[in-house]
Amino acid sequence: MSKPSILLDFGLLKTNQAFRAVFCARFISILALGLMAIAIPVQIQALTDSTLLVGLAVTLAGGGMFAGLLMGGVLADRYERRRLILFARSTCGVGFVGMCLNAALPEPSLTAIYLLAVWDGFFGAVGVTALLAATPALVGRENIVQAGAISMLTVRFGSILSPAAGGLLIAHAGVAWNYGLAALGTLLTLVPLLRLPQLPPPEQPREHPLKALAGGFSFLFQNKVIGMVALIGALLTMASAVRILYPALAGSWGVDASQLGFMYAAVPLGAALGAFTSGRVAQVARPGWMMLLTAIAAFIAVGLFGLMPWYGLALACLVAFGYLSALNSLLQYGLIQNLTPDAFLGRVNGLWTAQNVVGDALGALLLGAMGAFMLPAMTSTGFGFGAALLGVVLLLVMGSLRRVTRSEPEATLQPAVAQTSGK
């Protein structure tokens, strides 16, 4: 039997109609969100001339997203998932329409922008969580990593193309057009999503939403493998906050603003390369072991980034970090989707995704605090090598994760499930 290609297999788009519908909807959604991502800060800056108020919008949207991920996990385990996805997408579209109407006013309301940013962050997160919980049923658990890689590649390319188009649109037509096209694009995603089959939630006893959420936390902490996967994901997300050091580090290499932009593009480029060459990730015999090794290597790349004497080598370190992080994320995704019982898929996916929001904020806070006492290069190096050392410690102590195999039986999770459900 010939070895599978290292390149990503796109065959799932041809053979699976439901995944094809999700792919089309996701790509349209990424383009719409990219138009929004650049329009909101540009509009607030023009209205207030305050970077603090621009940052407040990002913070509020992130808070709405965090709450939506937690609530969305509970809802996805309780209600029909297809209906929940459609409801969340429609509600986001309504919020974008509100943004467009507000921008068209002679004096747009800053309060309305903030409220609608929270609105869209919340309901967008609810839809994402429901879709993540539904993915194993749509593609089959054996195709989870392949589906995740295709989705990651879509997100990366869309994230590169859409903001650039959004900037041109603002320059020639104004932010109202960005909001309007974002609303249209979001509502268009309903067309392919209507083709999805019914996605009923697993049968389980009704309980208070807070108790259900607590059950998700209990499962995450009681199940050693899933909990350790989430911990590694949080650490890698913290490391990605190294981007806050880019402007300060650029001076040491004598680069201008255009070259600084390449630094911000380097990690997404590496992630896109990682997704495109992830054809064999699903075949890794010991995914937990590989996940720990790629995490340590990614941390080392961050440490080396601060030591590089030349700009080109620094970019190579960032590309390497993006590449290794992408492979690690796919391994995380495969383990979580394959080893989490259906009854907990919504809540665990919500919590796993929420750690991205929290990890990024904590990483930025920690790197910023270190940067107040250390040179930027020393901050990056100290953080990266410190995280790598922690990764080595985790590699030594996380025996359960190291021993997980590709064919790990779902039965290994039953003790944790039983404890969580009180059986």
XYZ file of C-alpha atoms in Angstrom:
423
model
C 0.000 0.000 0.000
C 1.403 3.402 -0.991
C 1.916 6.048 1.666
C -0.608 8.895 1.730
C 0.575 12.135 0.179
C 1.944 14.850 2.432
C -0.329 17.300 0.579
C -3.831 17.947 1.822
C -6.502 15.766 0.236
C -9.482 17.857 -0.909
C -11.519 14.779 -1.844
C -13.952 15.373 1.011
C -15.305 18.385 -0.872
C -16.198 16.125 -3.780
C -17.646 13.175 -1.884
C -19.462 14.848 1.025
C -22.295 17.203 0.060
C -22.864 18.414 3.633
C -19.220 19.341 4.115
C -19.202 21.060 0.715
C -22.108 23.212 1.894
C -20.270 24.057 5.123
C -17.109 24.888 3.145
C -18.969 27.338 0.883
C -20.720 28.962 3.835
C -17.494 29.241 5.812
C -15.586 30.865 2.949
C -18.339 33.442 2.359
C -18.508 34.089 6.112
C -14.735 34.638 6.395
C -14.860 37.180 3.573
C -17.759 38.987 5.267
C -16.047 39.019 8.663
C -12.864 40.373 7.077
C -14.798 43.364 5.760
C -16.140 43.937 9.279
C -12.776 43.484 10.968
C -11.278 46.473 9.193
C -14.425 48.627 9.071
C -15.070 48.820 12.825
C -11.646 50.150 13.909
C -11.466 52.524 10.936
C -14.891 53.972 11.704
C -14.266 54.357 15.445
C -10.878 55.973 14.827
C -12.496 58.436 12.407
C -15.277 59.231 14.888
C -13.162 59.564 18.032
C -9.484 59.806 17.049
C -8.836 57.526 20.035
C -6.941 54.229 19.902
C -8.255 53.470 23.394
C -11.850 53.506 22.134
C -10.831 51.362 19.157
C -9.321 48.844 21.553
C -12.489 48.930 23.665
C -14.518 47.732 20.671
C -12.174 44.768 20.205
C -12.378 43.957 23.913
C -16.179 44.119 23.967
C -16.476 41.944 20.860
C -14.079 39.447 22.436
C -16.166 39.424 25.605
C -19.298 38.764 23.576
C -17.523 35.971 21.730
C -16.344 34.369 24.963
C -19.855 34.398 26.418
C -21.237 33.059 23.133
C -18.794 30.153 23.120
C -19.764 29.118 26.639
C -23.497 29.488 26.055
C -23.259 28.030 22.552
C -21.688 24.863 23.917
C -24.633 24.318 26.263
C -27.169 25.066 23.500
C -25.447 22.775 20.984
C -25.731 19.849 23.397
C -29.413 20.582 24.023
C -31.032 21.772 20.772
C -31.121 20.683 17.133
C -27.800 21.867 15.770
C -28.775 22.718 12.198
C -31.515 25.052 13.441
C -29.103 26.629 15.916
C -26.518 27.267 13.179
C -29.122 28.914 10.924
C -30.498 31.019 13.784
C -27.038 32.264 14.783
C -26.070 33.135 11.199
C -29.348 34.990 10.598
C -29.002 36.944 13.827
C -25.446 37.974 12.920
C -26.697 39.198 9.547
C -29.277 41.372 11.280
C -26.507 42.879 13.417
C -24.474 43.710 10.303
C -27.513 45.405 8.768
C -27.726 47.507 11.930
C -24.061 48.459 11.515
C -24.728 49.515 7.927
C -27.747 51.653 8.838
C -25.846 53.280 11.695
C -22.887 54.094 9.426
C -25.231 55.733 6.932
C -26.499 58.224 9.528
C -25.174 61.807 9.437
C -23.818 61.230 12.967
C -23.250 57.492 13.593
C -23.721 56.315 17.164
C -20.588 55.010 18.895
C -22.763 53.236 21.475
C -24.583 51.390 18.698
C -21.268 50.204 17.257
C -20.213 48.821 20.628
C -23.552 47.106 21.276
C -23.679 45.563 17.810
C -20.057 44.409 18.113
C -21.003 42.505 21.276
C -24.159 41.209 19.553
C -22.282 39.847 16.561
C -19.452 38.442 18.669
C -21.949 36.541 20.828
C -24.148 35.066 18.107
C -21.216 34.388 15.792
C -19.632 32.297 18.555
C -22.894 30.411 19.142
C -22.959 29.446 15.462
C -19.302 28.394 15.425
C -19.763 26.164 18.476
C -22.840 24.475 17.035
C -21.008 23.835 13.758
C -17.991 22.347 15.544
C -20.267 20.043 17.538
C -22.041 18.947 14.346
C -18.885 18.278 12.307
C -18.282 14.655 13.418
C -21.823 13.739 12.374
C -21.419 15.526 9.026
C -18.062 14.101 7.925
C -17.481 11.062 10.130
C -14.875 10.938 12.876
C -12.397 9.245 10.541
C -12.367 12.396 8.361
C -12.142 14.956 11.169
C -8.508 16.001 10.646
C -8.958 16.290 6.871
C -12.046 18.467 7.337
C -10.226 20.601 9.921
C -7.257 21.152 7.596
C -9.478 22.219 4.699
C -11.339 24.610 6.990
C -8.077 26.023 8.369
C -6.752 26.648 4.861
C -9.998 28.391 3.927
C -9.825 30.643 6.988
C -6.192 31.582 6.376
C -6.648 32.526 2.734
C -9.894 34.350 3.443
C -8.243 36.256 6.281
C -5.524 37.448 3.920
C -7.783 38.418 1.005
C -10.755 39.969 2.783
C -9.071 42.742 4.849
C -7.165 43.889 1.765
C -10.407 44.106 -0.210
C -12.078 45.814 2.760
C -9.430 48.521 2.840
C -9.905 49.268 -0.850
C -13.667 49.371 -0.374
C -13.407 51.866 2.487
C -11.066 54.061 0.461
C -13.422 54.239 -2.515
C -16.922 53.867 -1.041
C -16.899 54.214 2.765
C -17.469 51.880 5.713
C -21.231 51.598 5.155
C -20.493 49.509 2.063
C -18.296 47.181 4.108
C -21.097 46.616 6.593
C -23.679 46.203 3.839
C -21.644 43.636 1.923
C -20.820 41.838 5.187
C -24.551 41.593 5.910
C -25.281 40.347 2.398
C -22.483 37.793 2.576
C -23.594 36.531 5.975
C -27.183 36.092 4.839
C -25.948 34.323 1.686
C -24.317 31.703 3.887
C -27.835 30.525 4.755
C -28.280 29.202 1.197
C -25.726 26.366 1.437
C -26.421 25.794 5.143
C -30.096 25.067 4.374
C -28.861 21.931 2.592
C -27.550 20.439 5.814
C -29.429 17.437 7.208
C -31.170 17.491 10.550
C -28.594 17.359 13.363
C -30.404 16.348 16.547
C -28.546 16.644 19.852
C -27.784 13.520 21.901
C -30.379 12.402 24.408
C -29.556 13.560 27.909
C -31.425 14.794 30.982
C -32.567 18.410 31.087
C -30.684 20.555 33.579
C -30.061 24.190 34.347
C -27.722 25.788 31.752
C -25.179 26.707 34.434
C -25.200 23.142 35.724
C -24.758 21.869 32.166
C -21.822 24.240 31.668
C -20.335 23.054 34.954
C -20.653 19.514 33.629
C -18.558 20.504 30.622
C -15.870 21.954 32.879
C -15.949 18.800 35.015
C -15.494 16.587 31.978
C -12.597 18.733 30.765
C -10.779 18.515 34.099
C -11.594 14.897 34.906
C -10.582 13.515 31.527
C -6.800 13.619 31.493
C -6.333 13.462 27.730
C -8.884 16.120 26.750
C -7.812 18.405 29.589
C -4.148 18.175 28.586
C -5.002 18.879 24.947
C -6.814 22.053 26.017
C -3.830 23.086 28.189
C -1.368 22.718 25.302
C -3.741 24.709 23.087
C -3.894 27.530 25.629
C -0.097 27.722 25.883
C 0.304 27.887 22.100
C -2.330 30.598 21.878
C -0.441 32.591 24.500
C 2.733 32.258 22.401
C 0.933 33.643 19.340
C 0.615 36.965 21.213
C 4.310 37.537 20.390
C 2.948 39.761 17.595
C 2.607 42.614 20.115
C 6.415 42.812 20.058
C 6.684 43.221 16.278
C 6.706 47.050 16.164
C 9.382 47.288 18.848
C 11.510 44.545 17.283
C 11.231 46.059 13.801
C 13.475 48.909 14.867
C 16.318 46.539 15.720
C 16.299 45.250 12.149
C 15.781 48.684 10.603
C 12.636 47.719 8.678
C 9.913 50.071 7.436
C 6.134 49.802 7.746
C 5.729 47.669 4.622
C 8.265 45.155 5.897
C 6.571 45.191 9.292
C 3.409 44.046 7.496
C 5.252 40.936 6.319
C 5.919 40.058 9.939
C 2.188 40.028 10.639
C 1.613 37.911 7.520
C 4.390 35.396 8.300
C 2.534 33.327 10.920
C -0.693 33.024 8.825
C 1.478 32.055 5.845
C 3.171 29.340 7.870
C -0.219 28.127 9.111
C -1.526 27.951 5.536
C 1.533 25.910 4.533
C 0.959 23.648 7.517
C -2.657 23.026 6.555
C -1.745 22.438 2.892
C 0.923 19.861 3.773
C -1.064 18.088 6.497
C -2.022 15.070 4.408
C -0.387 12.595 6.801
C -1.440 14.190 10.090
C -4.550 12.000 10.310
C -2.311 8.911 9.941
C 0.027 9.743 12.850
C 0.120 6.645 15.051
C 0.586 8.601 18.312
C -1.072 12.002 17.875
C -0.624 12.995 21.522
C 3.140 12.485 21.339
C 3.323 14.424 18.073
C 1.232 17.234 19.530
C 3.626 17.658 22.446
C 6.682 17.640 20.158
C 5.240 20.209 17.722
C 4.299 22.461 20.659
C 7.856 22.391 22.018
C 9.272 23.082 18.542
C 6.857 25.996 18.084
C 7.948 27.527 21.397
C 11.597 27.178 20.368
C 10.774 29.039 17.119
C 9.430 31.947 19.207
C 12.588 31.906 21.324
C 14.842 31.915 18.274
C 12.807 34.724 16.707
C 14.110 37.165 19.303
C 17.716 36.067 18.742
C 17.814 36.461 14.979
C 20.329 39.083 13.784
C 18.679 39.489 10.363
C 15.139 40.304 9.340
C 14.904 37.415 6.856
C 15.803 34.838 9.506
C 13.270 36.386 11.902
C 10.553 35.960 9.252
C 11.606 32.329 8.794
C 11.142 31.739 12.535
C 7.638 33.221 12.399
C 6.722 31.085 9.385
C 8.036 28.028 11.259
C 5.955 28.969 14.307
C 2.840 29.292 12.142
C 3.550 25.968 10.426
C 4.089 24.050 13.675
C 1.112 25.727 15.361
C -1.147 24.685 12.473
C -0.083 21.045 12.718
C -0.543 21.187 16.478
C -4.019 22.720 16.151
C -5.071 19.966 13.742
C -3.839 17.310 16.175
C -5.743 19.043 18.984
C -8.861 19.201 16.835
C -8.644 15.539 15.863
C -8.161 14.343 19.435
C -10.977 16.474 20.843
C -13.484 15.600 18.127
C -12.629 11.893 18.126
C -12.365 11.308 21.866
C -15.212 13.485 23.165
C -18.575 11.704 23.502
C -21.365 13.292 21.480
C -23.191 14.350 24.636
C -20.310 16.725 25.482
C -19.213 17.843 22.003
C -20.910 21.250 22.170
C -19.589 22.217 25.578
C -16.073 20.855 25.072
C -15.740 22.537 21.662
C -17.009 25.777 23.177
C -14.504 25.626 26.022
C -11.660 24.604 23.694
C -12.385 27.534 21.384
C -12.833 29.920 24.321
C -9.301 29.171 25.483
C -8.105 30.868 22.284
C -9.739 34.109 23.415
C -8.447 33.824 26.986
C -4.993 32.534 25.991
C -4.401 35.353 23.538
C -5.390 37.974 26.111
C -3.212 36.411 28.825
C -0.290 36.042 26.431
C -0.508 39.680 25.393
C -0.694 40.740 29.051
C 2.285 38.590 30.057
C 4.472 39.617 27.112
C 3.538 43.244 27.645
C 4.484 43.021 31.330
C 7.788 41.324 30.480
C 8.460 43.989 27.855
C 8.180 46.681 30.512
C 11.270 45.282 32.250
C 13.195 43.646 29.399
C 14.268 44.458 25.863
C 11.810 43.198 23.196
C 14.280 40.590 21.892
C 14.908 39.287 25.401
C 11.169 39.170 26.045
C 10.525 36.993 22.999
C 13.513 34.767 23.733
C 12.741 34.385 27.418
C 9.065 33.656 26.801
C 9.738 31.188 23.973
C 12.451 29.171 25.685
C 10.594 29.296 28.998
C 7.483 27.882 27.291
C 9.657 25.236 25.571
C 11.064 24.182 28.946
C 7.531 23.942 30.323
C 6.622 21.886 27.263
C 9.424 19.428 28.014
C 8.145 19.082 31.588
C 4.625 18.423 30.271
C 6.035 15.872 27.825
C 7.562 13.981 30.745
C 4.521 14.098 33.031
C 1.683 13.732 30.510
C 1.936 9.991 30.116
C -1.732 9.564 29.230
C -1.434 11.993 26.338
C 1.831 10.477 25.080
C 0.253 7.016 24.950
C -2.875 7.979 23.027
C -2.962 6.184 19.683
C -4.831 6.940 16.478
C -7.180 4.022 17.162
C -7.699 4.924 20.833
C -11.034 3.338 21.810
C -13.726 5.680 22.986
C -14.133 3.373 25.954
C -11.041 4.921 27.533
C -13.141 7.994 28.209
C -15.982 6.237 29.964
C -14.672 6.639 33.544
C -14.607 10.420 33.129
C -18.040 10.422 31.548
C -19.433 8.336 34.346
C -17.959 10.597 37.012
C -19.291 13.704 35.299
C -22.801 12.312 34.944
C -22.865 11.062 38.515
C -23.148 7.375 37.597
